[in-house]
Short mmCIF file of C-alpha atoms in Angstrom, two decimals:
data_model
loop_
_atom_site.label_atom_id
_atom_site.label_comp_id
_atom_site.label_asym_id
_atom_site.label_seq_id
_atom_site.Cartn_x
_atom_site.Cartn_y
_atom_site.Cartn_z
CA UNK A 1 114.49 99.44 89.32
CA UNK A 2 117.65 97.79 88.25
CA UNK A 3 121.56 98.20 89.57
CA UNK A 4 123.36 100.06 86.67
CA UNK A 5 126.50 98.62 87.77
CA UNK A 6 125.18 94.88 87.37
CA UNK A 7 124.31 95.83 83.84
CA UNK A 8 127.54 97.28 82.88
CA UNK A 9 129.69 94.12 84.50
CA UNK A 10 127.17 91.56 82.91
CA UNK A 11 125.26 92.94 80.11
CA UNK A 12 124.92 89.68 78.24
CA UNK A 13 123.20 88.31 81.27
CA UNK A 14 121.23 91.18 81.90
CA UNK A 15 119.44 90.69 77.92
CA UNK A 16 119.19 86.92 78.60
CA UNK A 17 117.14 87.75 81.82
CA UNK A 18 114.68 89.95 79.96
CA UNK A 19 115.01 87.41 77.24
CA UNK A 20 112.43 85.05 79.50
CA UNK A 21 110.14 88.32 79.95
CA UNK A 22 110.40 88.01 76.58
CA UNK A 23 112.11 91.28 75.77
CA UNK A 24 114.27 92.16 73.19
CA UNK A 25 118.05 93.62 74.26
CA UNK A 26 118.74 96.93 76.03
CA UNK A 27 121.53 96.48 77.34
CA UNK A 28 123.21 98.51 74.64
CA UNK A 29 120.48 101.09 74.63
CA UNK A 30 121.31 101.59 78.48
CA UNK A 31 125.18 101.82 78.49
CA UNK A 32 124.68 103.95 75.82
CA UNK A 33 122.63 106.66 78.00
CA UNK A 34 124.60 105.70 80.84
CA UNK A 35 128.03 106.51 79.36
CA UNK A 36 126.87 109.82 77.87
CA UNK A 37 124.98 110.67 81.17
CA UNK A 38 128.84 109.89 82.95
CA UNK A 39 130.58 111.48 80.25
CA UNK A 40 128.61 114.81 80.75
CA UNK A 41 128.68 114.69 84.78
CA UNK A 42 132.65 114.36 84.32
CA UNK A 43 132.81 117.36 81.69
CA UNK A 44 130.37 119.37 83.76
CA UNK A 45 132.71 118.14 87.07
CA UNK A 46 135.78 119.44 85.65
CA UNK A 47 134.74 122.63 84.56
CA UNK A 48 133.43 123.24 88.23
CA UNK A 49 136.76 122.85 89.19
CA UNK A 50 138.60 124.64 86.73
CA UNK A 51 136.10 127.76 87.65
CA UNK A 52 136.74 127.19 91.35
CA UNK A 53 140.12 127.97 90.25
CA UNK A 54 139.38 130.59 88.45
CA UNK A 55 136.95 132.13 91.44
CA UNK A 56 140.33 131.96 93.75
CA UNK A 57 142.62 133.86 90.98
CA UNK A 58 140.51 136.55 90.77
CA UNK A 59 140.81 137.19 94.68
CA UNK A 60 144.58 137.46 94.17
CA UNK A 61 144.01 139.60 90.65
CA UNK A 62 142.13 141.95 92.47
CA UNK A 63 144.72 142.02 95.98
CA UNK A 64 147.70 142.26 93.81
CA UNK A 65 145.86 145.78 91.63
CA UNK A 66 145.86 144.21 88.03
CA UNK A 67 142.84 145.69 86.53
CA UNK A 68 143.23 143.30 82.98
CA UNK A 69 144.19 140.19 85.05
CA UNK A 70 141.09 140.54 87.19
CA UNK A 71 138.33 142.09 84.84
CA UNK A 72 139.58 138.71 82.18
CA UNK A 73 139.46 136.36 84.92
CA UNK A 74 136.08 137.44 85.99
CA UNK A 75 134.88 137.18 82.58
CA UNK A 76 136.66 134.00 81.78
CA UNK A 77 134.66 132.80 85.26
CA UNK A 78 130.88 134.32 84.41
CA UNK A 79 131.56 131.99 81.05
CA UNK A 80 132.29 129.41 82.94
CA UNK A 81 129.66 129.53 85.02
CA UNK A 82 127.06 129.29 81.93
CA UNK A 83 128.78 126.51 81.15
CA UNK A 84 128.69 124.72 83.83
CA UNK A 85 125.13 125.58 84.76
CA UNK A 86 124.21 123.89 81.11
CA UNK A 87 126.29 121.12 81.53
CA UNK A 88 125.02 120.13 84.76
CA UNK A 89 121.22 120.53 83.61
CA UNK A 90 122.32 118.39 80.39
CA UNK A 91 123.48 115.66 82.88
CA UNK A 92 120.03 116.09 85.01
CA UNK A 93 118.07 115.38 82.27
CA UNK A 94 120.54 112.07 81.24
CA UNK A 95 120.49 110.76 84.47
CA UNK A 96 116.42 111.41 84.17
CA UNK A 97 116.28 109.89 80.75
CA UNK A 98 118.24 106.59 82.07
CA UNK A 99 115.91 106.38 85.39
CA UNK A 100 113.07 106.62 83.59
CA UNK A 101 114.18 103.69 80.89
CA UNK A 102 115.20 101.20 83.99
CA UNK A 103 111.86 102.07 85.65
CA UNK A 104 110.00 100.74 82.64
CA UNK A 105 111.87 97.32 82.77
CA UNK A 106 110.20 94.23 84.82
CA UNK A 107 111.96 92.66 87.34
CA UNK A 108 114.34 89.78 86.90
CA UNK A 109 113.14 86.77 87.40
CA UNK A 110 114.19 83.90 89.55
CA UNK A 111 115.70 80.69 88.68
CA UNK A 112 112.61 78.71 89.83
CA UNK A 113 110.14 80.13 88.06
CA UNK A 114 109.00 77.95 85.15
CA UNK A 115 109.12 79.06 81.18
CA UNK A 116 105.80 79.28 79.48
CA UNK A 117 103.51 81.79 77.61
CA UNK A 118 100.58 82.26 79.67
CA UNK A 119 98.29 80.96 82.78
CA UNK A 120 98.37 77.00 80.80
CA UNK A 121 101.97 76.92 81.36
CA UNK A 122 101.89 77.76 85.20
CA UNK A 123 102.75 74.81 87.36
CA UNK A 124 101.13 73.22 89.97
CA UNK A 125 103.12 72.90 93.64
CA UNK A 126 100.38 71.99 96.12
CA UNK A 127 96.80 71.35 96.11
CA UNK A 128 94.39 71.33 99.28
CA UNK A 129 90.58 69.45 99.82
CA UNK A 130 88.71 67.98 97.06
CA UNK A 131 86.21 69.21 95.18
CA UNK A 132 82.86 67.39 96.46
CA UNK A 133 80.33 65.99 94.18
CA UNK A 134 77.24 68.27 95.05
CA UNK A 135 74.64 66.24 93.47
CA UNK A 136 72.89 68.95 91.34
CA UNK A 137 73.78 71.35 88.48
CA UNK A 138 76.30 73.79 90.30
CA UNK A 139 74.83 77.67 90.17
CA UNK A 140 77.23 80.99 90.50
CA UNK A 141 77.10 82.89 93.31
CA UNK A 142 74.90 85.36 92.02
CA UNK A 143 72.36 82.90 91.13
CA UNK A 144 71.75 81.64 94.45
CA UNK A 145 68.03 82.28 95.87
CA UNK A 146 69.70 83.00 99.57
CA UNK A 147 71.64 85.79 98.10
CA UNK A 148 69.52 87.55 95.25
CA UNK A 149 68.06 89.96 97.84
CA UNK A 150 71.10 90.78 99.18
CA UNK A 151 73.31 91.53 96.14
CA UNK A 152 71.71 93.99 93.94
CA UNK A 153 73.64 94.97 90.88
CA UNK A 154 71.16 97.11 89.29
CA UNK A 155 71.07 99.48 92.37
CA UNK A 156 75.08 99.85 91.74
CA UNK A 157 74.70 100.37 88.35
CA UNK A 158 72.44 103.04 88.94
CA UNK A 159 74.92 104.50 90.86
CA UNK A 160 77.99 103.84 89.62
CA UNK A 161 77.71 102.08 86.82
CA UNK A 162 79.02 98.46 85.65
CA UNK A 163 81.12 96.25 88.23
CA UNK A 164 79.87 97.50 91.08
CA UNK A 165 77.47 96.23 93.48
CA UNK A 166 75.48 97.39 96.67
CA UNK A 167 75.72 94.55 99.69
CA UNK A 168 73.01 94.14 102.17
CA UNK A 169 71.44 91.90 105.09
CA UNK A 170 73.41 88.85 105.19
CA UNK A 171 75.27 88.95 102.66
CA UNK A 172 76.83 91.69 103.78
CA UNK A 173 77.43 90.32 107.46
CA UNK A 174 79.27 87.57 106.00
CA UNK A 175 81.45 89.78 103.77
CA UNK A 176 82.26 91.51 107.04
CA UNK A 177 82.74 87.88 108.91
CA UNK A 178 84.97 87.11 106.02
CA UNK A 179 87.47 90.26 106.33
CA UNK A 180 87.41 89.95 110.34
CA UNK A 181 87.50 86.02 110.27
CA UNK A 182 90.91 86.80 108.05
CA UNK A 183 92.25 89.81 109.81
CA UNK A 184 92.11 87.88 113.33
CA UNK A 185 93.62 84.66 112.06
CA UNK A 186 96.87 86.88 110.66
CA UNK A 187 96.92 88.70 113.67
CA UNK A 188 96.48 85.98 116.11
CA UNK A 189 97.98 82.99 114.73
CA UNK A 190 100.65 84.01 111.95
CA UNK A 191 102.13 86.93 113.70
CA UNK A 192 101.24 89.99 111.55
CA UNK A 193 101.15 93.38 112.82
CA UNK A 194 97.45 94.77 112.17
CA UNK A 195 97.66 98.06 110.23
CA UNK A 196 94.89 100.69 108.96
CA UNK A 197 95.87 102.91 106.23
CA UNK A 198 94.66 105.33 103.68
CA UNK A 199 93.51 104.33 100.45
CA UNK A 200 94.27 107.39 98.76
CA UNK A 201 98.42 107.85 98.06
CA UNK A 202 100.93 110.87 96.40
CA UNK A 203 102.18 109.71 92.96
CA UNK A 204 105.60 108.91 94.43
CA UNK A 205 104.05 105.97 96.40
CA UNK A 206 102.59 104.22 93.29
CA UNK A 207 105.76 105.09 91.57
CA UNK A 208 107.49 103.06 95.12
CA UNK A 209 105.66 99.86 94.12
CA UNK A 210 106.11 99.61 90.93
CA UNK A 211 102.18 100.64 89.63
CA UNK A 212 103.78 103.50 88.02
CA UNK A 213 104.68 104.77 85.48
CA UNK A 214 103.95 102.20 83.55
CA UNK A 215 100.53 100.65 84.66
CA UNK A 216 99.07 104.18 85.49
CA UNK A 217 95.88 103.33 82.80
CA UNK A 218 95.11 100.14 85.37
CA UNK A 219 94.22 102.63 88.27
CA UNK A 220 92.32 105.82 89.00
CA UNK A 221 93.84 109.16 90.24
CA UNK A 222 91.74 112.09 91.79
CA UNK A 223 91.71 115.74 90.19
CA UNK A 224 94.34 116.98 92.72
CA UNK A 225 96.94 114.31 92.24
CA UNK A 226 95.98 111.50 94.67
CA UNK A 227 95.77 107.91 93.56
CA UNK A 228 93.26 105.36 94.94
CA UNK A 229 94.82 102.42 95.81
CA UNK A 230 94.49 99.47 93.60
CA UNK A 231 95.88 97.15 96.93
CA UNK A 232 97.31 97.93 100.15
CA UNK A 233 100.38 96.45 99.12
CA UNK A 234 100.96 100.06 98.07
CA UNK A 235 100.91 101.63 101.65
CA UNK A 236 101.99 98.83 103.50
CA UNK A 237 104.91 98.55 101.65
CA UNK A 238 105.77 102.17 101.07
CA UNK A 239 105.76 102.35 104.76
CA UNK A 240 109.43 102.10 104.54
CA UNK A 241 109.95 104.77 102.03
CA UNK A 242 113.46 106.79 102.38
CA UNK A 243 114.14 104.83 105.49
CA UNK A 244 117.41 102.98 106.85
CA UNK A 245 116.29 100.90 109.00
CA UNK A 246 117.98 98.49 111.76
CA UNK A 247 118.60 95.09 110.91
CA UNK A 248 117.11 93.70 114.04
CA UNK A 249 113.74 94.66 113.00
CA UNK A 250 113.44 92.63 110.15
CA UNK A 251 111.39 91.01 109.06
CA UNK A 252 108.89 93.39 109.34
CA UNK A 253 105.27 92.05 108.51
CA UNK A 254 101.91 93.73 108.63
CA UNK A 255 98.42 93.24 107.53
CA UNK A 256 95.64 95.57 106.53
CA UNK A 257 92.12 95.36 105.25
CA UNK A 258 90.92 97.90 102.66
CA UNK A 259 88.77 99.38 100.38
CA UNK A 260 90.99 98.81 96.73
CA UNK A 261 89.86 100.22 93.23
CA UNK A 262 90.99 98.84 89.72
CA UNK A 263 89.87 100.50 86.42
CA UNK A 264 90.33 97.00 85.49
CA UNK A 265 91.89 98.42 82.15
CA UNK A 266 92.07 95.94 79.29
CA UNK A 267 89.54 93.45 80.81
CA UNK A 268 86.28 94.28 78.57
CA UNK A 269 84.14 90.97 78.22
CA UNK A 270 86.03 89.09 81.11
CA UNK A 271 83.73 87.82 84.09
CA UNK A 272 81.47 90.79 83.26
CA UNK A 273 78.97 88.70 85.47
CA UNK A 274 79.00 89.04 89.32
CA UNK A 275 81.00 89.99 91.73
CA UNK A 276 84.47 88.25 90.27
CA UNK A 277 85.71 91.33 88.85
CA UNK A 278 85.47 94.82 90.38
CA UNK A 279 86.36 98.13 90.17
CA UNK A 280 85.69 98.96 93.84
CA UNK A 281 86.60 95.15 96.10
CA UNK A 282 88.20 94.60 99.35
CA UNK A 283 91.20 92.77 100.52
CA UNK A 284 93.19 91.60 103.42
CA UNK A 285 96.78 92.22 102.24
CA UNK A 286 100.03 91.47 103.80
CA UNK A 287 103.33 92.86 103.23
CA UNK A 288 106.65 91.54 104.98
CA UNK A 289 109.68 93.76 104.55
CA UNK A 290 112.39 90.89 104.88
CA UNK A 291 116.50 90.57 104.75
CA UNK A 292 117.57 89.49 101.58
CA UNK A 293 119.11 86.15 102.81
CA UNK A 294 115.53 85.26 104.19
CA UNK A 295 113.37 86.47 101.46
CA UNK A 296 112.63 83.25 99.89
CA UNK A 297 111.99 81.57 103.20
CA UNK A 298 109.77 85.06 103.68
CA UNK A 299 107.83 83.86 100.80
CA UNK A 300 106.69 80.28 101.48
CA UNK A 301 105.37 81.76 104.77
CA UNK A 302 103.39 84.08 103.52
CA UNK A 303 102.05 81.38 101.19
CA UNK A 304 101.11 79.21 103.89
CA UNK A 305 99.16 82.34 105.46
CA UNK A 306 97.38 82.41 102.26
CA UNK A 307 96.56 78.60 102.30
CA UNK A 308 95.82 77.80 105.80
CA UNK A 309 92.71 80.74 105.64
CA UNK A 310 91.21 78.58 102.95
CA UNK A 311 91.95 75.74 104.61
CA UNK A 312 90.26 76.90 107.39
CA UNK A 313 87.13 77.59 105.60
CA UNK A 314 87.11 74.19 104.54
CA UNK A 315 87.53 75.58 100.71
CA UNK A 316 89.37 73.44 98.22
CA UNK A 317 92.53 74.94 96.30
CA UNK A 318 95.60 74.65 94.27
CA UNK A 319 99.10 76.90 94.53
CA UNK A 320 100.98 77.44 91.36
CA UNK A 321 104.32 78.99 90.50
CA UNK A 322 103.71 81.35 87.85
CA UNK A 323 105.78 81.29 84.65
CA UNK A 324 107.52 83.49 82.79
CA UNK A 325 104.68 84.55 80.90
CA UNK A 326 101.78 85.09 83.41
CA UNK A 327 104.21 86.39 86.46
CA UNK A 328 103.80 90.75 87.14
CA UNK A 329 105.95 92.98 86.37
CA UNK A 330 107.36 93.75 89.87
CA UNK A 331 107.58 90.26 91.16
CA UNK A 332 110.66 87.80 90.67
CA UNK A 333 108.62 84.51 91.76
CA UNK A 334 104.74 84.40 92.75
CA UNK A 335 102.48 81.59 93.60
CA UNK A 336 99.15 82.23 92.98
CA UNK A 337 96.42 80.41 95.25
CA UNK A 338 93.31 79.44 93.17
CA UNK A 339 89.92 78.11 95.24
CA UNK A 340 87.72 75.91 93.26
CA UNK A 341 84.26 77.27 92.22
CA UNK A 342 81.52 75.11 91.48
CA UNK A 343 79.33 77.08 89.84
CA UNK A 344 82.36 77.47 87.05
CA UNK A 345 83.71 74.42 87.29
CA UNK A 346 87.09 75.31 88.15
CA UNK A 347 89.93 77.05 90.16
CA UNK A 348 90.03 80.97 90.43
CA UNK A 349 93.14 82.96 91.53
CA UNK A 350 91.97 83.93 95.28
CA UNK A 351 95.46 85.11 96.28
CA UNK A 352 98.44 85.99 94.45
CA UNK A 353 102.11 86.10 96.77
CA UNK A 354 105.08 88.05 95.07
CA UNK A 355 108.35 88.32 96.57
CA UNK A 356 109.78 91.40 94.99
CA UNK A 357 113.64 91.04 96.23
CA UNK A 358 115.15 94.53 96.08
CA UNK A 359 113.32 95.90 92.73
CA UNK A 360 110.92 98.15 94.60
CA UNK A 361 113.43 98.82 97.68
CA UNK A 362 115.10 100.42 95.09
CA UNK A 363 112.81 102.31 93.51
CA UNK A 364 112.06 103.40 97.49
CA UNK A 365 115.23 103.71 98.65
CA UNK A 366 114.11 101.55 101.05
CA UNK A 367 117.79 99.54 103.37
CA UNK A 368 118.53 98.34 106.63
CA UNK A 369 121.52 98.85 108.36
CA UNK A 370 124.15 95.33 108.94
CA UNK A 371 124.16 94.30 112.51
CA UNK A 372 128.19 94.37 112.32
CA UNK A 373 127.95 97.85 111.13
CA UNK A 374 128.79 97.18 107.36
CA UNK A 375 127.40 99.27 104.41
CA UNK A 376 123.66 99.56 104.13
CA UNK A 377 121.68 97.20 102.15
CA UNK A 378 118.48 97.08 100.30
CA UNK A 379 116.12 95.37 102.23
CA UNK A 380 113.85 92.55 100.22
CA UNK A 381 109.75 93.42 99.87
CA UNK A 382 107.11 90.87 99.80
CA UNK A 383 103.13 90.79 99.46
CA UNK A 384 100.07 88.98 99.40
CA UNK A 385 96.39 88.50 99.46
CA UNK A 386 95.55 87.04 102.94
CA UNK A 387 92.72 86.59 100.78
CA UNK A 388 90.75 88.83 98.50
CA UNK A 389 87.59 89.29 100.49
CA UNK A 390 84.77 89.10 97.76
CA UNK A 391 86.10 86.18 95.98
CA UNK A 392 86.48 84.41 99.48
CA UNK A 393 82.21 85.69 99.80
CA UNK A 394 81.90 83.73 96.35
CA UNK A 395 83.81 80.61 97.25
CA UNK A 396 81.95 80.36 100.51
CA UNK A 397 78.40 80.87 98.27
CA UNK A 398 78.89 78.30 95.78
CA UNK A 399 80.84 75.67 97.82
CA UNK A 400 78.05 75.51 100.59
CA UNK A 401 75.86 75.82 98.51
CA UNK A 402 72.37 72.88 98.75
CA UNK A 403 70.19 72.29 96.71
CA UNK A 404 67.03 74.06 97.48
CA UNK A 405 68.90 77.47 97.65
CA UNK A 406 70.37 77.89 100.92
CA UNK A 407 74.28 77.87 101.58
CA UNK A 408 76.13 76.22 104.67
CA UNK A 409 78.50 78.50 105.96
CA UNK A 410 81.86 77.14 107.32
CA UNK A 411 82.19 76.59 111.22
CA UNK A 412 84.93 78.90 111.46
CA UNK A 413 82.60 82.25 110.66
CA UNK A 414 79.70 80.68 113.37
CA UNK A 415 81.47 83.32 116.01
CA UNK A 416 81.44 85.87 113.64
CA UNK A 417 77.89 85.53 112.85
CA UNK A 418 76.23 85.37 116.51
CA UNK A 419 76.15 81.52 116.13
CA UNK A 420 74.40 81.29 112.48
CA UNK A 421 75.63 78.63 110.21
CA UNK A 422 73.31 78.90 107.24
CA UNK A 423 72.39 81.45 104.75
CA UNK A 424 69.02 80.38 104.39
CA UNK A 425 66.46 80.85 100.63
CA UNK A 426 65.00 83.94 101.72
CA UNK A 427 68.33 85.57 102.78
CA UNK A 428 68.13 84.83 106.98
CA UNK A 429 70.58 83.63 108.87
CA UNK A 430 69.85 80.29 111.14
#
């Protein structure tokens, strides 16, 4: 959501920002709705007042004994009424109109963030590890003998159809590792607050974060209204919703592993093969809820959350600032981690960190109060994979992978695993 008031002082700035989204002007179409939505609160304002007037005459019409006077005035005031009630529902749906046209608009973007068309133009910050040389023709993760048994597609398919898939054995034990390995390392080392929350949300929510209305086709919503989450960034982030909160509690971070569901709208023909693209995945998301003057700062931790799980797994990877023409709709900078994968022969986005500044605080009417007492202020939202849990199964899969089958698993998920530190051929742990 945008600040009217910005766009009326500096509407030629305002077009030039969604310029680099590459959108055409609005700022006309805007002031437009938002003079005729003023224009119709001030008519409907001062007939209000002139019937309040009216209201009080009729009191002394009707002390005083002048029949006319007071059977007119009450006339003149039931007309009034009408009126007013018309004009006031004309302004509702103006002011509804206008909402709903700023809602549909991306965020602005930040001065950092590169100009380019798509994912080629992104541009590279920081890279981490080096691929190794493994010797033999790379395989997928799905292709690997140690984990055949233990990731059945067909059995998903059956049922639930395509991009799903049924876990088992080890496999599954090291997705677990994975998400606990992650959780505990935010928790423990980086200073998150561990959170659990529910994965299905009201309608306002999504609308919070920015998934609706526009991206409503990209997620899935139950017969009564719910939507399932497509990433905890939703509730995490919603969390505070309508509140006013004190300055001295910022930055607020938290972290949360769930169950998220994409309809993965759009995608037909993309990574159709494995477990790369979902509808039904886990994650291990953070959210920080930040002061605007520390937001950016806010961001390169979070990134370096991101990083240092990857790095602890020993995985190789890259961090890019997306441009203008890969970056989400919400965000107004994002680096996106990618981890290499041999068995493609290149990096894969394994996190993605937006810092949102106030666009969805808006849209929640989410502030914190000043510590010297001034005027409330939005607060600044951020979030992040902390990582993607299946894609971090993958990258663990294909860049332990040996020759004859069997994976080493990184030293870091031994404890997890009651000391095991291979994913042997036929699927045991050793």
């Amino acid at each position: 959501m945008h600040d009217i008031r910005v766009i009326r002082e500096n509407p030629s700035d305002f077009d030039a920002a969604m310029a680099r989204r590459g959108l055409a002007p609005v700022s006309d179409q805007i002031l437009k709705l938002d003079e005729e939505r003023r224009s119709k609160i001030l008519a409907a304002e001062t007939a209000q007042a002139a019937q309040n007037k009216a209201a009080k005459d009729i009191g002394a019409a009707k002390a005083s004994g002048d029949t006319a006077l007071f059977e007119s005035l009450r006339d003149e005031v039931s007309a009034q009424k009408a009126a007013v009630a018309t004009m006031q529902a004309e302004a509702k749906a103006l002011d509804a109109a206008l909402t709903e046209r700023l809602s549909a608009l991306p965020n602005l973007l930040h001065a950092d963030v590169p100009d380019g068309a798509d994912e080629a133009d992104n541009t590279e910050v920081h890279s981490w590890g080096t691929p190794k040389e493994l010797g033999f023709a790379a395989r997928e993760h799905y292709e690997l003998d140690c984990v055949k048994a233990g990731m059945d597609f067909e059995t998903a398919a059956k049922l639930s159809g395509s991009r799903f898939v049924v876990l088992s054995g080890s496999v599954a034990r090291l997705h677990r590792a994975l998400a606990q390995f992650m959780l505990d390392t935010h928790i423990e080392e980086n200073g998150l607050t561990e959170t659990w929350t529910p994965v299905l949300v009201k309608e306002e929510m999504m609308y919070g974060t920015g998934q609706l209305p526009k991206f409503g086709e990209d997620s899935y919503q139950t017969t009564n209204g719910w939507w399932l989450v497509p990433t905890a960034e939703v509730t995490l982030t919603n969390i505070v919703n309508g509140l006013t909160v004190d300055e001295s509690s910022l930055p607020r971070r938290f972290v949360a592993h769930t169950q998220c569901f994409r309809s993965e709208a759009g995608s037909a023909g993309r990574d159709t093969s494995g477990m790369l693209r979902q509808h039904q995945f886990e994650k291990v998301e953070m959210v920080s809820i930040s002061h605007p003057d520390t937001s950016l700062e806010e961001h390169n931790r979070m990134t370096r959350c991101a990083e240092g799980i990857l790095e602890k797994l020993g995985l190789p990877y890259r961090t890019v600032v997306l441009c203008t023409g890969d970056i989400g709709f919400g965000a107004t900078k994002t680096h996106d981690i990618e981890v290499w994968l041999p068995g493609q022969g290149k990096y894969r986005e394994i996190s993605s960190v937006s810092v949102c500044g106030d666009f969805q605080a808006r849209r929640m009417q989410a502030r914190f109060k000043p510590a010297d007492g001034g005027k409330p202020q939005y607060v600044h939202t951020l979030n992040g994979s902390g990582l993607a849990v299946g894609r971090a199964l993958i990258a663990v899969l294909e860049n332990g992978q040996r020759e004859d089958g069997s994976v080493k698993l990184p030293d870091v998920l031994t404890p997890y695993l009651g000391g095991k530190s291979v994913m042997n051929c036929d699927g045991s742990l050793s």
